[in-house]
Short mmCIF file of C-alpha atoms in Angstrom, two decimals:
data_model
loop_
_atom_site.label_atom_id
_atom_site.label_comp_id
_atom_site.label_asym_id
_atom_site.label_seq_id
_atom_site.Cartn_x
_atom_site.Cartn_y
_atom_site.Cartn_z
CA MET A 1 101.34 202.01 -153.66
CA PHE A 2 102.85 198.88 -155.30
CA ASP A 3 101.15 199.67 -158.63
CA GLN A 4 103.90 202.19 -159.25
CA ILE A 5 106.63 199.58 -159.02
CA LYS A 6 107.64 197.69 -162.12
CA ILE A 7 109.88 194.63 -161.98
CA VAL A 8 111.87 194.39 -165.22
CA LEU A 9 113.54 191.09 -166.14
CA VAL A 10 116.12 191.42 -168.90
CA GLY A 11 117.15 188.55 -171.18
CA ILE A 12 115.97 185.64 -169.02
CA THR A 13 116.78 182.31 -170.67
CA HIS A 14 114.99 179.86 -168.34
CA PRO A 15 111.22 180.33 -168.46
CA GLY A 16 110.95 178.67 -165.03
CA ASN A 17 112.71 181.68 -163.58
CA ILE A 18 110.10 184.01 -165.04
CA GLY A 19 107.32 181.99 -163.41
CA ALA A 20 109.15 181.83 -160.08
CA ALA A 21 109.75 185.58 -160.21
CA ALA A 22 106.03 186.21 -160.84
CA ARG A 23 105.17 184.06 -157.84
CA ALA A 24 107.78 185.83 -155.70
CA MET A 25 106.27 189.18 -156.73
CA LYS A 26 102.68 188.20 -156.05
CA THR A 27 103.39 186.77 -152.59
CA MET A 28 104.66 190.21 -151.62
CA GLY A 29 101.84 192.10 -153.36
CA LEU A 30 103.64 193.24 -156.53
CA SER A 31 101.92 192.83 -159.90
CA GLN A 32 103.71 194.91 -162.58
CA LEU A 33 106.10 192.72 -164.57
CA ALA A 34 108.00 193.70 -167.71
CA LEU A 35 110.05 191.26 -169.77
CA VAL A 36 112.82 192.41 -172.09
CA GLN A 37 113.78 189.82 -174.72
CA PRO A 38 112.86 186.67 -172.80
CA LYS A 39 114.18 183.59 -174.61
CA GLN A 40 110.80 181.84 -174.37
CA PHE A 41 107.54 183.46 -173.37
CA PRO A 42 104.73 182.60 -172.84
CA CYS A 43 105.75 179.10 -171.82
CA ALA A 44 104.15 176.22 -169.91
CA GLU A 45 107.15 175.96 -167.60
CA ALA A 46 106.78 179.61 -166.57
CA THR A 47 103.10 179.10 -165.83
CA ALA A 48 103.82 175.94 -163.83
CA ARG A 49 106.42 177.64 -161.64
CA ALA A 50 104.15 180.68 -161.15
CA THR A 51 101.73 178.40 -159.23
CA GLY A 52 98.79 180.74 -158.95
CA ALA A 53 100.55 183.91 -160.02
CA ASP A 54 99.66 183.35 -163.67
CA ASP A 55 97.73 186.63 -163.69
CA VAL A 56 101.05 188.43 -163.23
CA LEU A 57 102.41 186.56 -166.27
CA ALA A 58 99.26 187.25 -168.29
CA HIS A 59 99.61 190.99 -167.74
CA ALA A 60 103.37 191.12 -168.27
CA GLN A 61 104.57 193.76 -170.72
CA LEU A 62 106.96 192.55 -173.44
CA PHE A 63 109.76 194.72 -174.82
CA ASP A 64 112.41 194.09 -177.43
CA ASN A 65 114.88 196.50 -175.89
CA PHE A 66 115.76 197.66 -172.42
CA THR A 67 115.49 201.39 -173.05
CA ALA A 68 111.88 201.06 -174.18
CA SER A 69 110.95 199.18 -171.02
CA ILE A 70 111.86 202.05 -168.69
CA GLN A 71 110.55 205.06 -170.62
CA ASP A 72 107.65 205.72 -168.25
CA CYS A 73 109.77 205.42 -165.10
CA HIS A 74 111.21 208.16 -162.92
CA LEU A 75 113.50 206.10 -160.75
CA ILE A 76 115.46 203.23 -162.26
CA LEU A 77 117.34 200.84 -160.00
CA GLY A 78 119.53 198.08 -161.42
CA THR A 79 120.40 195.01 -159.40
CA SER A 80 123.91 193.63 -159.65
CA ALA A 81 125.77 190.81 -157.96
CA ARG A 82 129.22 192.01 -158.93
CA GLN A 83 131.27 194.83 -157.51
CA ARG A 84 131.75 197.25 -160.38
CA SER A 85 134.88 199.31 -160.62
CA ILE A 86 133.00 202.44 -161.53
CA ALA A 87 131.30 204.56 -158.94
CA TRP A 88 127.59 203.90 -159.01
CA PRO A 89 125.76 204.62 -155.81
CA VAL A 90 125.10 201.23 -154.25
CA LEU A 91 121.95 200.48 -152.28
CA THR A 92 121.17 197.51 -150.10
CA PRO A 93 117.78 195.89 -150.76
CA ARG A 94 116.54 197.66 -147.64
CA ALA A 95 117.69 201.06 -148.87
CA CYS A 96 116.17 200.23 -152.27
CA ALA A 97 112.78 199.71 -150.60
CA GLU A 98 113.19 202.93 -148.66
CA GLN A 99 113.98 204.94 -151.81
CA THR A 100 111.22 203.32 -153.81
CA LEU A 101 108.45 203.80 -151.31
CA THR A 102 109.23 207.32 -150.18
CA ILE A 103 108.95 208.86 -153.65
CA PRO A 104 105.21 209.15 -154.15
CA HIS A 105 103.34 209.32 -157.44
CA SER A 106 106.24 208.38 -159.65
CA LYS A 107 106.93 205.12 -161.38
CA VAL A 108 109.91 203.05 -160.29
CA ALA A 109 111.61 200.28 -162.26
CA ILE A 110 113.72 197.65 -160.52
CA ILE A 111 115.81 195.78 -163.05
CA PHE A 112 117.12 192.22 -162.92
CA GLY A 113 119.61 190.98 -165.52
CA ARG A 114 120.45 187.77 -167.34
CA GLU A 115 121.01 184.56 -165.37
CA HIS A 116 124.70 184.32 -166.20
CA SER A 117 125.87 187.80 -167.00
CA GLY A 118 123.45 190.18 -165.26
CA LEU A 119 123.04 193.65 -166.72
CA THR A 120 125.44 195.17 -169.20
CA ASN A 121 127.30 198.35 -168.34
CA GLN A 122 125.25 200.09 -171.01
CA GLU A 123 122.07 199.04 -169.21
CA LEU A 124 123.43 200.06 -165.81
CA ASP A 125 124.31 203.44 -167.31
CA GLN A 126 120.59 204.07 -167.60
CA CYS A 127 120.01 203.36 -163.92
CA HIS A 128 120.05 205.90 -161.13
CA ALA A 129 121.59 203.51 -158.66
CA MET A 130 122.68 199.93 -158.27
CA VAL A 131 121.08 197.55 -155.78
CA GLN A 132 123.42 194.93 -154.42
CA ILE A 133 122.12 191.97 -152.46
CA PRO A 134 124.71 190.92 -149.91
CA THR A 135 125.97 187.39 -150.52
CA SER A 136 128.66 185.03 -149.37
CA GLN A 137 132.04 186.07 -150.76
CA SER A 138 132.77 182.53 -151.90
CA PHE A 139 129.39 181.85 -153.56
CA GLY A 140 127.40 184.77 -154.87
CA SER A 141 125.34 182.85 -157.41
CA LEU A 142 121.87 184.06 -156.47
CA ASN A 143 119.02 182.76 -158.61
CA VAL A 144 117.22 185.63 -160.36
CA ALA A 145 113.79 184.73 -158.91
CA ALA A 146 115.39 184.49 -155.46
CA ALA A 147 116.79 187.98 -155.99
CA VAL A 148 113.32 189.22 -156.96
CA GLN A 149 111.98 187.54 -153.80
CA ILE A 150 114.42 189.38 -151.54
CA ILE A 151 113.79 192.78 -153.13
CA ALA A 152 110.02 192.23 -153.04
CA TYR A 153 110.20 191.09 -149.43
CA GLU A 154 112.03 194.27 -148.42
CA LEU A 155 109.41 196.34 -150.25
CA ARG A 156 106.68 194.58 -148.31
CA MET A 157 108.50 195.00 -144.98
CA LYS A 158 108.97 198.70 -145.68
CA SER A 159 105.38 199.23 -146.82
CA GLU A 160 104.06 197.58 -143.67
CA GLU A 161 106.33 199.82 -141.65
CA LEU A 162 105.11 202.93 -143.49
CA GLN A 163 101.47 202.03 -143.03
CA VAL A 164 101.80 202.36 -139.29
CA THR A 165 103.59 205.70 -139.42
CA PRO A 166 101.91 209.08 -139.94
CA GLU A 167 101.39 210.27 -143.50
CA GLY A 168 103.92 213.01 -142.96
CA ASN A 169 106.61 210.57 -143.96
CA LEU A 170 105.31 210.26 -147.46
CA LYS A 171 104.78 213.95 -147.98
CA LYS A 172 108.34 214.79 -147.03
CA ASN A 173 109.78 214.06 -150.45
CA SER A 174 106.91 215.09 -152.67
CA LEU A 175 108.98 217.87 -154.23
CA VAL A 176 111.77 215.64 -155.41
CA ILE A 177 110.18 213.39 -158.00
CA PRO A 178 113.00 212.60 -160.41
CA ALA A 179 112.65 213.61 -164.06
CA SER A 180 111.26 210.92 -166.37
CA ALA A 181 113.57 208.72 -168.41
CA ALA A 182 112.24 210.46 -171.55
CA ALA A 183 113.24 213.91 -170.19
CA MET A 184 116.66 212.53 -169.26
CA THR A 185 117.15 211.09 -172.75
CA GLN A 186 116.50 214.54 -174.24
CA PHE A 187 118.86 216.12 -171.71
CA TYR A 188 121.67 213.71 -172.60
CA GLN A 189 121.16 214.34 -176.32
CA HIS A 190 121.31 218.08 -175.71
CA LEU A 191 124.41 217.66 -173.52
CA GLU A 192 126.18 215.54 -176.13
CA GLN A 193 125.41 217.97 -178.94
CA THR A 194 126.64 220.90 -176.87
CA LEU A 195 129.87 219.12 -176.00
CA ILE A 196 130.40 218.58 -179.72
CA ASP A 197 129.56 222.24 -180.48
CA ILE A 198 132.04 223.59 -177.94
CA GLY A 199 134.71 221.18 -179.15
CA PHE A 200 134.96 219.10 -175.98
CA LEU A 201 133.67 215.88 -177.48
CA ASP A 202 134.91 214.43 -180.75
CA PRO A 203 131.99 212.40 -182.14
CA LEU A 204 134.45 210.12 -183.93
CA LYS A 205 136.19 209.16 -180.68
CA PRO A 206 134.87 206.58 -178.19
CA ARG A 207 131.99 207.52 -175.93
CA ARG A 208 133.42 206.78 -172.51
CA LEU A 209 132.89 210.45 -171.72
CA MET A 210 129.13 210.26 -172.24
CA ARG A 211 128.93 207.08 -170.17
CA ARG A 212 130.65 208.80 -167.28
CA LEU A 213 128.33 211.81 -167.56
CA HIS A 214 125.32 209.52 -167.68
CA ARG A 215 126.40 207.88 -164.49
CA LEU A 216 127.12 211.18 -162.81
CA PHE A 217 123.75 212.76 -163.60
CA ASN A 218 121.73 209.58 -163.18
CA ARG A 219 122.86 209.03 -159.64
CA THR A 220 121.93 212.65 -158.87
CA GLN A 221 118.29 211.95 -159.71
CA LEU A 222 117.66 215.31 -161.32
CA ILE A 223 114.22 216.82 -160.92
CA ASP A 224 112.47 218.58 -163.80
CA SER A 225 113.37 222.11 -162.74
CA GLU A 226 117.03 221.12 -162.55
CA VAL A 227 116.93 219.57 -165.99
CA ASN A 228 115.52 222.89 -167.20
CA ILE A 229 118.36 224.85 -165.58
CA LEU A 230 121.01 222.57 -167.05
CA ARG A 231 119.44 222.69 -170.51
CA GLY A 232 119.29 226.48 -170.20
CA ILE A 233 123.02 226.49 -169.56
CA LEU A 234 123.62 224.21 -172.55
CA THR A 235 121.56 226.47 -174.79
CA ALA A 236 123.51 229.53 -173.61
CA ALA A 237 126.79 227.76 -174.40
CA GLN A 238 125.52 226.77 -177.85
CA GLU A 239 124.43 230.31 -178.58
CA GLN A 240 127.93 231.54 -177.79
CA CYS A 241 129.29 229.21 -180.44
CA ARG A 242 126.68 230.12 -183.05
CA ARG A 243 126.88 233.86 -182.48
CA HIS A 244 130.54 233.92 -183.31
CA LYS A 245 130.51 231.54 -186.24
CA PRO A 246 131.10 233.22 -189.60
CA MET B 1 128.95 181.93 -136.68
CA PHE B 2 126.72 180.34 -139.35
CA ASP B 3 128.00 176.83 -138.55
CA GLN B 4 125.66 176.87 -135.57
CA ILE B 5 122.60 177.35 -137.74
CA LYS B 6 120.82 174.35 -139.19
CA ILE B 7 118.12 174.65 -141.83
CA VAL B 8 115.64 171.78 -141.48
CA LEU B 9 113.31 170.95 -144.38
CA VAL B 10 110.43 168.70 -143.41
CA GLY B 11 108.59 166.43 -145.85
CA ILE B 12 109.56 168.18 -149.09
CA THR B 13 107.95 166.50 -152.09
CA HIS B 14 109.62 168.33 -154.99
CA PRO B 15 113.37 167.60 -155.12
CA GLY B 16 113.87 170.83 -157.10
CA ASN B 17 112.90 172.74 -153.97
CA ILE B 18 115.63 171.00 -151.96
CA GLY B 19 118.22 172.02 -154.54
CA ALA B 20 116.95 175.59 -154.70
CA ALA B 21 116.96 175.79 -150.90
CA ALA B 22 120.59 174.59 -150.81
CA ARG B 23 121.53 177.27 -153.33
CA ALA B 24 119.63 179.92 -151.35
CA MET B 25 121.51 178.88 -148.21
CA LYS B 26 124.94 178.86 -149.79
CA THR B 27 124.55 182.31 -151.39
CA MET B 28 124.04 183.69 -147.90
CA GLY B 29 126.84 181.64 -146.32
CA LEU B 30 124.80 178.88 -144.65
CA SER B 31 125.88 175.26 -145.03
CA GLN B 32 124.09 173.03 -142.47
CA LEU B 33 121.08 171.34 -144.06
CA ALA B 34 118.89 168.64 -142.54
CA LEU B 35 116.17 166.80 -144.44
CA VAL B 36 113.31 165.05 -142.68
CA GLN B 37 111.54 162.44 -144.83
CA PRO B 38 112.17 164.01 -148.24
CA LYS B 39 110.09 162.24 -150.88
CA GLN B 40 113.10 161.83 -153.17
CA PHE B 41 116.73 162.34 -152.19
CA PRO B 42 119.37 162.34 -153.52
CA CYS B 43 117.96 163.30 -156.88
CA ALA B 44 119.33 164.75 -160.13
CA GLU B 45 116.74 167.51 -160.12
CA ALA B 46 117.86 168.67 -156.68
CA THR B 47 121.48 168.76 -157.82
CA ALA B 48 120.56 170.65 -160.99
CA ARG B 49 118.65 173.32 -159.09
CA ALA B 50 121.45 173.62 -156.51
CA THR B 51 123.72 174.98 -159.29
CA GLY B 52 127.03 174.89 -157.49
CA ALA B 53 125.67 174.36 -154.00
CA ASP B 54 125.88 170.57 -154.38
CA ASP B 55 128.31 170.43 -151.47
CA VAL B 56 125.46 171.56 -149.21
CA LEU B 57 123.36 168.67 -150.56
CA ALA B 58 126.23 166.20 -150.21
CA HIS B 59 126.62 167.04 -146.53
CA ALA B 60 122.91 167.15 -145.76
CA GLN B 61 121.80 165.09 -142.77
CA LEU B 62 118.86 162.75 -143.35
CA PHE B 63 116.27 162.00 -140.66
CA ASP B 64 113.18 159.86 -140.64
CA ASN B 65 111.41 161.91 -138.02
CA PHE B 66 111.31 165.56 -137.03
CA THR B 67 112.13 165.11 -133.35
CA ALA B 68 115.41 163.39 -134.17
CA SER B 69 116.46 166.24 -136.47
CA ILE B 70 116.44 168.86 -133.72
CA GLN B 71 118.00 166.90 -130.84
CA ASP B 72 121.29 168.83 -130.86
CA CYS B 73 119.65 172.28 -131.05
CA HIS B 74 119.12 174.85 -128.32
CA LEU B 75 116.78 177.18 -130.10
CA ILE B 76 114.14 175.84 -132.50
CA LEU B 77 112.24 178.23 -134.73
CA GLY B 78 109.42 177.01 -136.97
CA THR B 79 108.37 178.98 -140.05
CA SER B 80 104.71 179.25 -140.87
CA ALA B 81 102.70 181.03 -143.52
CA ARG B 82 99.38 180.68 -141.74
CA GLN B 83 98.07 182.48 -138.74
CA ARG B 84 97.65 179.80 -136.10
CA SER B 85 94.89 179.99 -133.59
CA ILE B 86 97.23 179.11 -130.77
CA ALA B 87 99.41 181.76 -129.28
CA TRP B 88 102.98 180.98 -130.24
CA PRO B 89 105.37 183.85 -129.98
CA VAL B 90 105.63 185.14 -133.57
CA LEU B 91 108.86 186.56 -134.98
CA THR B 92 109.44 188.42 -138.22
CA PRO B 93 112.37 187.09 -140.32
CA ARG B 94 114.38 190.04 -139.04
CA ALA B 95 113.65 189.25 -135.42
CA CYS B 96 114.46 185.62 -136.16
CA ALA B 97 117.93 186.66 -137.37
CA GLU B 98 118.39 188.83 -134.32
CA GLN B 99 117.47 185.99 -131.95
CA THR B 100 119.56 183.47 -133.81
CA LEU B 101 122.76 185.49 -133.99
CA THR B 102 122.74 187.00 -130.53
CA ILE B 103 122.65 183.67 -128.73
CA PRO B 104 126.27 182.59 -128.78
CA HIS B 105 127.61 179.03 -128.82
CA SER B 106 124.31 177.28 -129.10
CA LYS B 107 122.90 175.46 -132.04
CA VAL B 108 119.79 176.88 -133.70
CA ALA B 109 117.37 175.04 -136.00
CA ILE B 110 115.12 176.92 -138.39
CA ILE B 111 112.39 174.65 -139.65
CA PHE B 112 110.51 174.78 -142.98
CA GLY B 113 107.48 172.59 -143.58
CA ARG B 114 105.82 170.73 -146.45
CA GLU B 115 105.02 172.55 -149.69
CA HIS B 116 101.26 172.32 -149.25
CA SER B 117 100.61 171.93 -145.56
CA GLY B 118 103.62 173.40 -143.77
CA LEU B 119 104.43 172.12 -140.29
CA THR B 120 101.97 170.17 -138.20
CA ASN B 121 100.83 171.52 -134.86
CA GLN B 122 102.71 168.63 -133.24
CA GLU B 123 105.91 169.81 -134.94
CA LEU B 124 105.30 173.44 -134.02
CA ASP B 125 104.80 172.32 -130.42
CA GLN B 126 108.48 171.46 -130.38
CA CYS B 127 109.48 174.96 -131.51
CA HIS B 128 110.35 177.85 -129.23
CA ALA B 129 108.79 180.39 -131.52
CA MET B 130 107.16 180.74 -134.90
CA VAL B 131 108.67 182.80 -137.71
CA GLN B 132 106.16 184.36 -140.04
CA ILE B 133 107.23 185.89 -143.34
CA PRO B 134 104.91 188.78 -144.20
CA THR B 135 103.01 188.18 -147.44
CA SER B 136 100.16 189.62 -149.43
CA GLN B 137 96.84 188.89 -147.77
CA SER B 138 95.35 187.66 -151.03
CA PHE B 139 98.26 185.41 -152.08
CA GLY B 140 100.49 183.98 -149.39
CA SER B 141 101.76 181.00 -151.39
CA LEU B 142 105.49 181.40 -150.81
CA ASN B 143 107.72 178.74 -152.34
CA VAL B 144 109.68 176.89 -149.65
CA ALA B 145 113.08 177.70 -151.22
CA ALA B 146 112.02 181.35 -151.49
CA ALA B 147 111.17 181.27 -147.79
CA VAL B 148 114.62 179.82 -147.04
CA GLN B 149 116.11 182.59 -149.18
CA ILE B 150 114.40 185.34 -147.17
CA ILE B 151 115.35 183.87 -143.79
CA ALA B 152 118.94 183.29 -144.94
CA TYR B 153 119.12 186.83 -146.34
CA GLU B 154 118.05 188.32 -143.01
CA LEU B 155 120.67 186.20 -141.24
CA ARG B 156 123.33 187.54 -143.58
CA MET B 157 122.16 191.16 -143.18
CA LYS B 158 122.27 190.81 -139.43
CA SER B 159 125.67 189.12 -139.40
CA GLU B 160 127.14 191.87 -141.58
CA GLU B 161 125.67 194.44 -139.24
CA LEU B 162 127.29 192.71 -136.27
CA GLN B 163 130.64 192.48 -138.03
CA VAL B 164 130.76 196.05 -139.25
CA THR B 165 134.14 197.58 -138.54
CA PRO B 166 135.16 201.11 -139.45
CA GLU B 167 137.97 199.94 -141.76
CA GLY B 168 135.75 197.47 -143.55
CA ASN B 169 133.27 200.20 -144.32
CA LEU B 170 135.86 202.50 -145.79
CA LYS B 171 137.58 199.86 -147.86
CA LYS B 172 134.39 198.76 -149.52
CA ASN B 173 133.84 202.19 -150.98
CA SER B 174 137.43 203.17 -151.54
CA LEU B 175 136.66 203.93 -155.18
CA VAL B 176 133.98 206.46 -154.37
CA ILE B 177 135.62 208.87 -151.97
CA PRO B 178 134.00 212.20 -152.78
CA ALA B 179 136.15 215.11 -153.95
CA SER B 180 137.49 217.36 -151.19
CA ALA B 181 135.61 220.47 -150.14
CA ALA B 182 138.49 222.53 -151.53
CA ALA B 183 138.15 220.89 -154.94
CA MET B 184 134.40 221.52 -154.86
CA THR B 185 134.89 225.20 -153.96
CA GLN B 186 137.18 225.62 -156.96
CA PHE B 187 134.69 223.81 -159.15
CA TYR B 188 131.81 226.07 -158.07
CA GLN B 189 133.93 229.19 -158.68
CA HIS B 190 134.83 227.89 -162.12
CA LEU B 191 131.17 227.05 -162.82
CA GLU B 192 129.97 230.47 -161.73
CA GLN B 193 132.57 232.30 -163.83
CA THR B 194 131.69 230.21 -166.87
CA LEU B 195 127.98 230.90 -166.46
CA ILE B 196 128.81 234.60 -166.40
CA ASP B 197 131.06 234.25 -169.45
CA ILE B 198 128.41 232.50 -171.53
CA GLY B 199 125.78 235.02 -170.44
CA PHE B 200 123.61 232.63 -168.43
CA LEU B 201 124.21 234.22 -165.04
CA ASP B 202 123.94 237.94 -164.38
CA PRO B 203 126.33 238.67 -161.46
CA LEU B 204 124.15 241.62 -160.44
CA LYS B 205 121.08 239.42 -159.94
CA PRO B 206 120.43 237.24 -156.90
CA ARG B 207 122.29 233.99 -156.59
CA ARG B 208 119.46 231.48 -156.28
CA LEU B 209 120.81 229.77 -159.41
CA MET B 210 124.15 229.01 -157.79
CA ARG B 211 122.43 227.70 -154.67
CA ARG B 212 120.41 225.28 -156.75
CA LEU B 213 123.49 224.12 -158.63
CA HIS B 214 125.32 223.66 -155.33
CA ARG B 215 122.55 221.47 -154.07
CA LEU B 216 122.46 219.49 -157.29
CA PHE B 217 126.18 218.72 -157.42
CA ASN B 218 126.63 218.31 -153.68
CA ARG B 219 124.12 215.55 -153.44
CA THR B 220 125.89 213.76 -156.30
CA GLN B 221 129.09 213.48 -154.27
CA LEU B 222 131.37 214.02 -157.23
CA ILE B 223 134.67 212.16 -157.23
CA ASP B 224 137.90 213.86 -158.37
CA SER B 225 137.90 212.45 -161.89
CA GLU B 226 134.36 213.70 -162.40
CA VAL B 227 135.27 217.18 -161.16
CA ASN B 228 138.07 217.12 -163.73
CA ILE B 229 135.69 216.20 -166.56
CA LEU B 230 133.22 218.94 -165.60
CA ARG B 231 135.96 221.54 -165.30
CA GLY B 232 137.27 220.44 -168.68
CA ILE B 233 133.82 221.13 -170.14
CA LEU B 234 133.71 224.54 -168.46
CA THR B 235 137.13 225.43 -169.86
CA ALA B 236 136.03 224.39 -173.36
CA ALA B 237 132.93 226.60 -173.09
CA GLN B 238 135.04 229.54 -171.88
CA GLU B 239 137.47 229.10 -174.76
CA GLN B 240 134.59 229.33 -177.24
CA CYS B 241 133.69 232.72 -175.77
CA ARG B 242 137.24 234.04 -175.73
CA ARG B 243 138.15 232.83 -179.19
CA HIS B 244 135.36 234.86 -180.72
CA LYS B 245 135.74 238.03 -178.68
CA PRO B 246 137.11 240.98 -180.61
#
């Protein structure tokens, strides 16, 4: 069940943190690690801090951009320490584990950002929801490997809980596997083009509109049949424009 | 409430772990640290890894034996990675938090042992119960600071649960109050009319399409500004149709 869960570390500068994160993952039974633009990797310090979890490091996938790292995933959850002003759905680590483990047969990415600045808004835009680890209000400086440890711990707690409950629990949500990131990318391109065609979006003006629409539809976790309906609507709107053009 | 909780680290050999444990504590709001026979303390590496939690290190109590470190405590909980043959009562980290925070006005010690060997049986004999963090059966090598992080996280989760007040809950999410039912009704009417206008919905055919769109947008919990954006898009699509009608 944990093979479907990918931990994605974005822009980590201290290799020790990568090793510590790998160890944190392995203690809880996770093995799928992806690294986006690590400053230094592979690295002796990472291996040293992994202390026995070097197999996780050896199998880590390397990516040079964030979008590429999540293409095969159906549910993308971004961790964040800060309160953001914009309305992402916010999950606790416990709710994150619940969401992750009750969607069977689909790949989930849980994203951790840079040591000092976390994830960018552009990266969070590609997430379905934000996971916020509760911290002290006066000192929220959680180490990235410690954050991985907490999330992985909650996944383990939840999986142990699920193993003692009837299978019915898992079947419940089998119809609501979210669309893949690739399908969502195509949907957003179609949406953007349609908004241009109907004159709602000026491609020369800033893209805050698309960011807001990304956030809106990402947090909905569209399933394939819904993406098809929405793209059908977009096509119908585009045809209206074309039909009447001289 | 956290002033009554003391984290006791016994026989730590790597000073970096002491610093990381202090940071883990402070992120979750804990401040009382006791060190029993640390190999090296104070130490620059500990301070470096504490990254801003150096006040926790500065106020740490030093002891040369375990018994002395717990004299002022009323509840003593020892963490252990291994299954012990002797029948201590075993708590999960969550149950540990529950026990710790529901015993008012008494000092609690949570004990973490040596990096390689943990706590001795003689030390565990002085504990009221054992706390076991669930780990993978094939790799249970949890870093001591990571263990502190998990225990501290569960304490924070539990304390927030105990403090939950209705106002607090509402304030936290004040930016994401969903649009009113009235606004949603108007939105769905506007959506339906637009789908008819662009020829995507045949009003004489059954309404399963609208039900699916209801479900999709209802679970998103649109906020007012998002309803405005979507209605703006609908209006733009309708204008395209009207402009070109004879």
